[in-house]
C-alpha cells in the first residue's frame, strides 16, 4: 500500500466514524409526533379571528377543484364575462393552494394576481395583492413528552387583488 493510499484509507475511516456518530445521534433523538388536539388549541387561541380566511377545510375543497384553479394563470387581454368575480375584475386572480406541515392549519389558499397592470386602464395603475393576517400555530423545534410544541403566531396571507394608482416618485 502506498502512502497516498494509506492517507486516503485513514480519511475514509474517519469519515465513516463521523457518519456513524451522526446516525447514532439522529437515531437517539426523541421521536416527536404532531399533537391530536391542534384544532382545539387553534380554536382556543384564535376563536373567530380567522373567519375571513380560508381554513384547511376550504383549502381541502380547493384541492378537489385544483384542475379548475390551474387552468388560467395568464393575464387576459380584456375583462371577462364569466360568472366568477376572479375573471370579471380589473385585476383578475387565481387561487394557489399552499401546504405547510410546520403550521396549523397546514392547508390554506392564497390569491395570486394574474396581471401586472389593471385591465381597461392606462399604465398608471397596477394590480397588487392585499394581505390579511391569519392566525396559526407554528411548530417549534421543541419536543415535550413525545409531542411537538406549537406556538401561536400570525402570518400574512394574500386574500385579494386590487387595482391601485402607481406611486408618483416625482412629487416632493
Short mmCIF file of C-alpha atoms in Angstrom, two decimals:
data_model
loop_
_atom_site.label_atom_id
_atom_site.label_comp_id
_atom_site.label_asym_id
_atom_site.label_seq_id
_atom_site.Cartn_x
_atom_site.Cartn_y
_atom_site.Cartn_z
CA UNK A 1 0.00 0.00 0.00
CA UNK A 2 1.41 3.42 -0.96
CA UNK A 3 1.49 6.36 1.43
CA UNK A 4 -1.21 8.09 -0.66
CA UNK A 5 -3.44 5.02 -0.38
CA UNK A 6 -2.86 4.84 3.39
CA UNK A 7 -3.77 8.50 3.75
CA UNK A 8 -6.95 8.02 1.67
CA UNK A 9 -7.79 4.94 3.74
CA UNK A 10 -7.42 6.95 7.00
CA UNK A 11 -9.62 9.78 5.64
CA UNK A 12 -12.32 7.30 4.61
CA UNK A 13 -12.22 5.61 8.04
CA UNK A 14 -12.51 9.00 9.80
CA UNK A 15 -15.41 9.95 7.52
CA UNK A 16 -17.22 6.66 8.24
CA UNK A 17 -16.67 7.08 12.00
CA UNK A 18 -18.06 10.59 11.83
CA UNK A 19 -21.01 9.44 9.70
CA UNK A 20 -21.85 6.61 12.12
CA UNK A 21 -21.73 9.11 15.02
CA UNK A 22 -24.25 11.30 13.21
CA UNK A 23 -26.51 8.31 12.61
CA UNK A 24 -26.26 7.34 16.30
CA UNK A 25 -27.08 10.93 17.33
CA UNK A 26 -30.10 11.19 14.99
CA UNK A 27 -31.43 7.79 15.98
CA UNK A 28 -31.09 8.64 19.68
CA UNK A 29 -33.05 11.90 19.24
CA UNK A 30 -36.53 11.76 20.80
CA UNK A 31 -39.27 10.82 18.39
CA UNK A 32 -41.82 13.61 18.16
CA UNK A 33 -45.35 13.45 16.83
CA UNK A 34 -47.97 16.03 15.97
CA UNK A 35 -50.47 16.52 18.81
CA UNK A 36 -54.00 15.32 18.08
CA UNK A 37 -55.62 18.40 19.68
CA UNK A 38 -54.26 21.10 17.33
CA UNK A 39 -57.70 22.07 16.07
CA UNK A 40 -58.91 22.65 19.64
CA UNK A 41 -55.72 24.59 20.52
CA UNK A 42 -56.20 26.75 17.43
CA UNK A 43 -59.84 27.46 18.36
CA UNK A 44 -58.87 28.33 21.96
CA UNK A 45 -56.16 30.76 20.85
CA UNK A 46 -57.94 32.38 17.95
CA UNK A 47 -61.66 31.72 18.11
CA UNK A 48 -63.26 33.63 15.23
CA UNK A 49 -60.24 35.74 14.24
CA UNK A 50 -59.76 33.71 11.02
CA UNK A 51 -63.39 33.91 9.91
CA UNK A 52 -62.47 35.69 6.65
CA UNK A 53 -59.57 33.41 5.76
CA UNK A 54 -59.78 30.06 4.02
CA UNK A 55 -59.01 27.43 6.62
CA UNK A 56 -57.82 23.90 5.98
CA UNK A 57 -61.37 22.68 5.19
CA UNK A 58 -61.80 25.32 2.47
CA UNK A 59 -58.31 24.65 1.17
CA UNK A 60 -59.13 20.95 1.02
CA UNK A 61 -62.21 21.81 -1.08
CA UNK A 62 -59.95 23.90 -3.32
CA UNK A 63 -57.62 20.94 -3.84
CA UNK A 64 -60.59 18.95 -5.14
CA UNK A 65 -61.18 21.75 -7.68
CA UNK A 66 -57.45 22.19 -8.39
CA UNK A 67 -57.72 21.33 -12.10
CA UNK A 68 -60.21 24.22 -12.41
CA UNK A 69 -57.92 26.55 -10.46
CA UNK A 70 -54.86 25.61 -12.51
CA UNK A 71 -56.49 26.40 -15.87
CA UNK A 72 -55.63 30.03 -16.41
CA UNK A 73 -52.80 31.93 -14.76
CA UNK A 74 -52.15 34.23 -17.70
CA UNK A 75 -53.31 37.82 -17.92
CA UNK A 76 -56.32 38.20 -20.24
CA UNK A 77 -56.40 40.98 -22.83
CA UNK A 78 -59.80 42.26 -21.64
CA UNK A 79 -62.20 41.97 -18.71
CA UNK A 80 -64.05 38.66 -18.90
CA UNK A 81 -67.79 38.00 -18.78
CA UNK A 82 -67.51 34.95 -16.53
CA UNK A 83 -69.76 34.31 -13.56
CA UNK A 84 -66.63 34.18 -11.36
CA UNK A 85 -65.57 37.55 -9.90
CA UNK A 86 -61.94 36.44 -10.25
CA UNK A 87 -62.32 36.71 -14.05
CA UNK A 88 -64.53 39.86 -14.20
CA UNK A 89 -62.18 42.01 -12.12
CA UNK A 90 -59.87 44.70 -13.49
CA UNK A 91 -57.25 42.66 -11.59
CA UNK A 92 -58.15 39.02 -12.25
CA UNK A 93 -56.68 36.38 -9.93
CA UNK A 94 -56.39 32.68 -9.33
CA UNK A 95 -56.13 30.66 -6.14
CA UNK A 96 -52.99 28.86 -5.08
CA UNK A 97 -53.24 26.05 -2.55
CA UNK A 98 -50.40 26.06 -0.02
CA UNK A 99 -49.46 23.15 2.22
CA UNK A 100 -47.10 23.81 5.13
CA UNK A 101 -46.64 20.94 7.59
CA UNK A 102 -45.00 23.29 10.11
CA UNK A 103 -48.16 25.30 10.81
CA UNK A 104 -51.74 24.54 11.79
CA UNK A 105 -53.90 24.70 9.78
CA UNK A 106 -51.47 23.14 7.28
CA UNK A 107 -53.58 23.92 4.19
CA UNK A 108 -54.62 27.37 3.03
CA UNK A 109 -55.50 29.13 -0.19
CA UNK A 110 -53.90 32.36 -1.34
CA UNK A 111 -54.74 34.73 -4.15
CA UNK A 112 -52.25 35.39 -6.95
CA UNK A 113 -52.78 38.33 -9.33
CA UNK A 114 -52.83 37.23 -12.97
CA UNK A 115 -51.94 40.68 -14.36
CA UNK A 116 -49.25 43.24 -13.69
CA UNK A 117 -51.34 46.16 -14.99
CA UNK A 118 -55.07 46.72 -14.42
CA UNK A 119 -57.33 45.80 -17.32
CA UNK A 120 -59.17 48.68 -19.03
CA UNK A 121 -56.85 51.37 -17.61
CA UNK A 122 -53.66 53.12 -18.63
CA UNK A 123 -50.30 52.04 -17.25
CA UNK A 124 -50.58 54.46 -14.30
CA UNK A 125 -52.46 51.69 -12.47
CA UNK A 126 -51.27 48.27 -11.47
CA UNK A 127 -52.55 45.18 -9.67
CA UNK A 128 -51.39 44.46 -6.14
CA UNK A 129 -52.18 41.72 -3.67
CA UNK A 130 -53.95 42.65 -0.45
CA UNK A 131 -52.73 40.75 2.61
CA UNK A 132 -54.72 39.76 5.67
CA UNK A 133 -53.42 38.42 8.94
CA UNK A 134 -54.07 34.73 9.51
CA UNK A 135 -53.56 33.27 12.94
CA UNK A 136 -51.81 29.92 13.02
CA UNK A 137 -49.99 27.58 15.37
CA UNK A 138 -46.32 27.40 14.37
CA UNK A 139 -44.39 24.20 15.09
CA UNK A 140 -41.21 24.78 17.10
CA UNK A 141 -38.13 22.59 17.42
CA UNK A 142 -39.16 21.66 20.98
CA UNK A 143 -40.45 18.21 21.81
CA UNK A 144 -42.22 17.59 25.13
CA UNK A 145 -43.47 14.14 26.13
CA UNK A 146 -43.04 12.94 22.53
CA UNK A 147 -45.17 15.77 21.05
CA UNK A 148 -44.11 18.80 19.02
CA UNK A 149 -44.69 22.12 20.73
CA UNK A 150 -46.65 24.72 18.76
CA UNK A 151 -46.70 28.45 19.46
CA UNK A 152 -49.38 30.92 18.38
CA UNK A 153 -48.29 33.26 15.61
CA UNK A 154 -49.58 35.40 12.77
CA UNK A 155 -48.81 35.15 9.05
CA UNK A 156 -49.74 37.37 6.11
CA UNK A 157 -51.99 35.73 3.50
CA UNK A 158 -52.84 37.22 0.09
CA UNK A 159 -56.65 37.47 0.01
CA UNK A 160 -57.42 39.83 -2.89
CA UNK A 161 -56.02 41.61 -5.93
CA UNK A 162 -56.89 45.27 -6.36
CA UNK A 163 -56.19 47.96 -8.93
CA UNK A 164 -54.21 50.88 -7.48
CA UNK A 165 -52.61 54.01 -8.84
CA UNK A 166 -48.84 53.75 -9.10
CA UNK A 167 -46.88 55.84 -6.62
CA UNK A 168 -45.63 59.04 -8.26
CA UNK A 169 -42.00 59.29 -7.14
CA UNK A 170 -41.53 62.75 -8.73
CA UNK A 171 -43.79 64.54 -6.20
CA UNK A 172 -41.73 66.26 -3.49
#
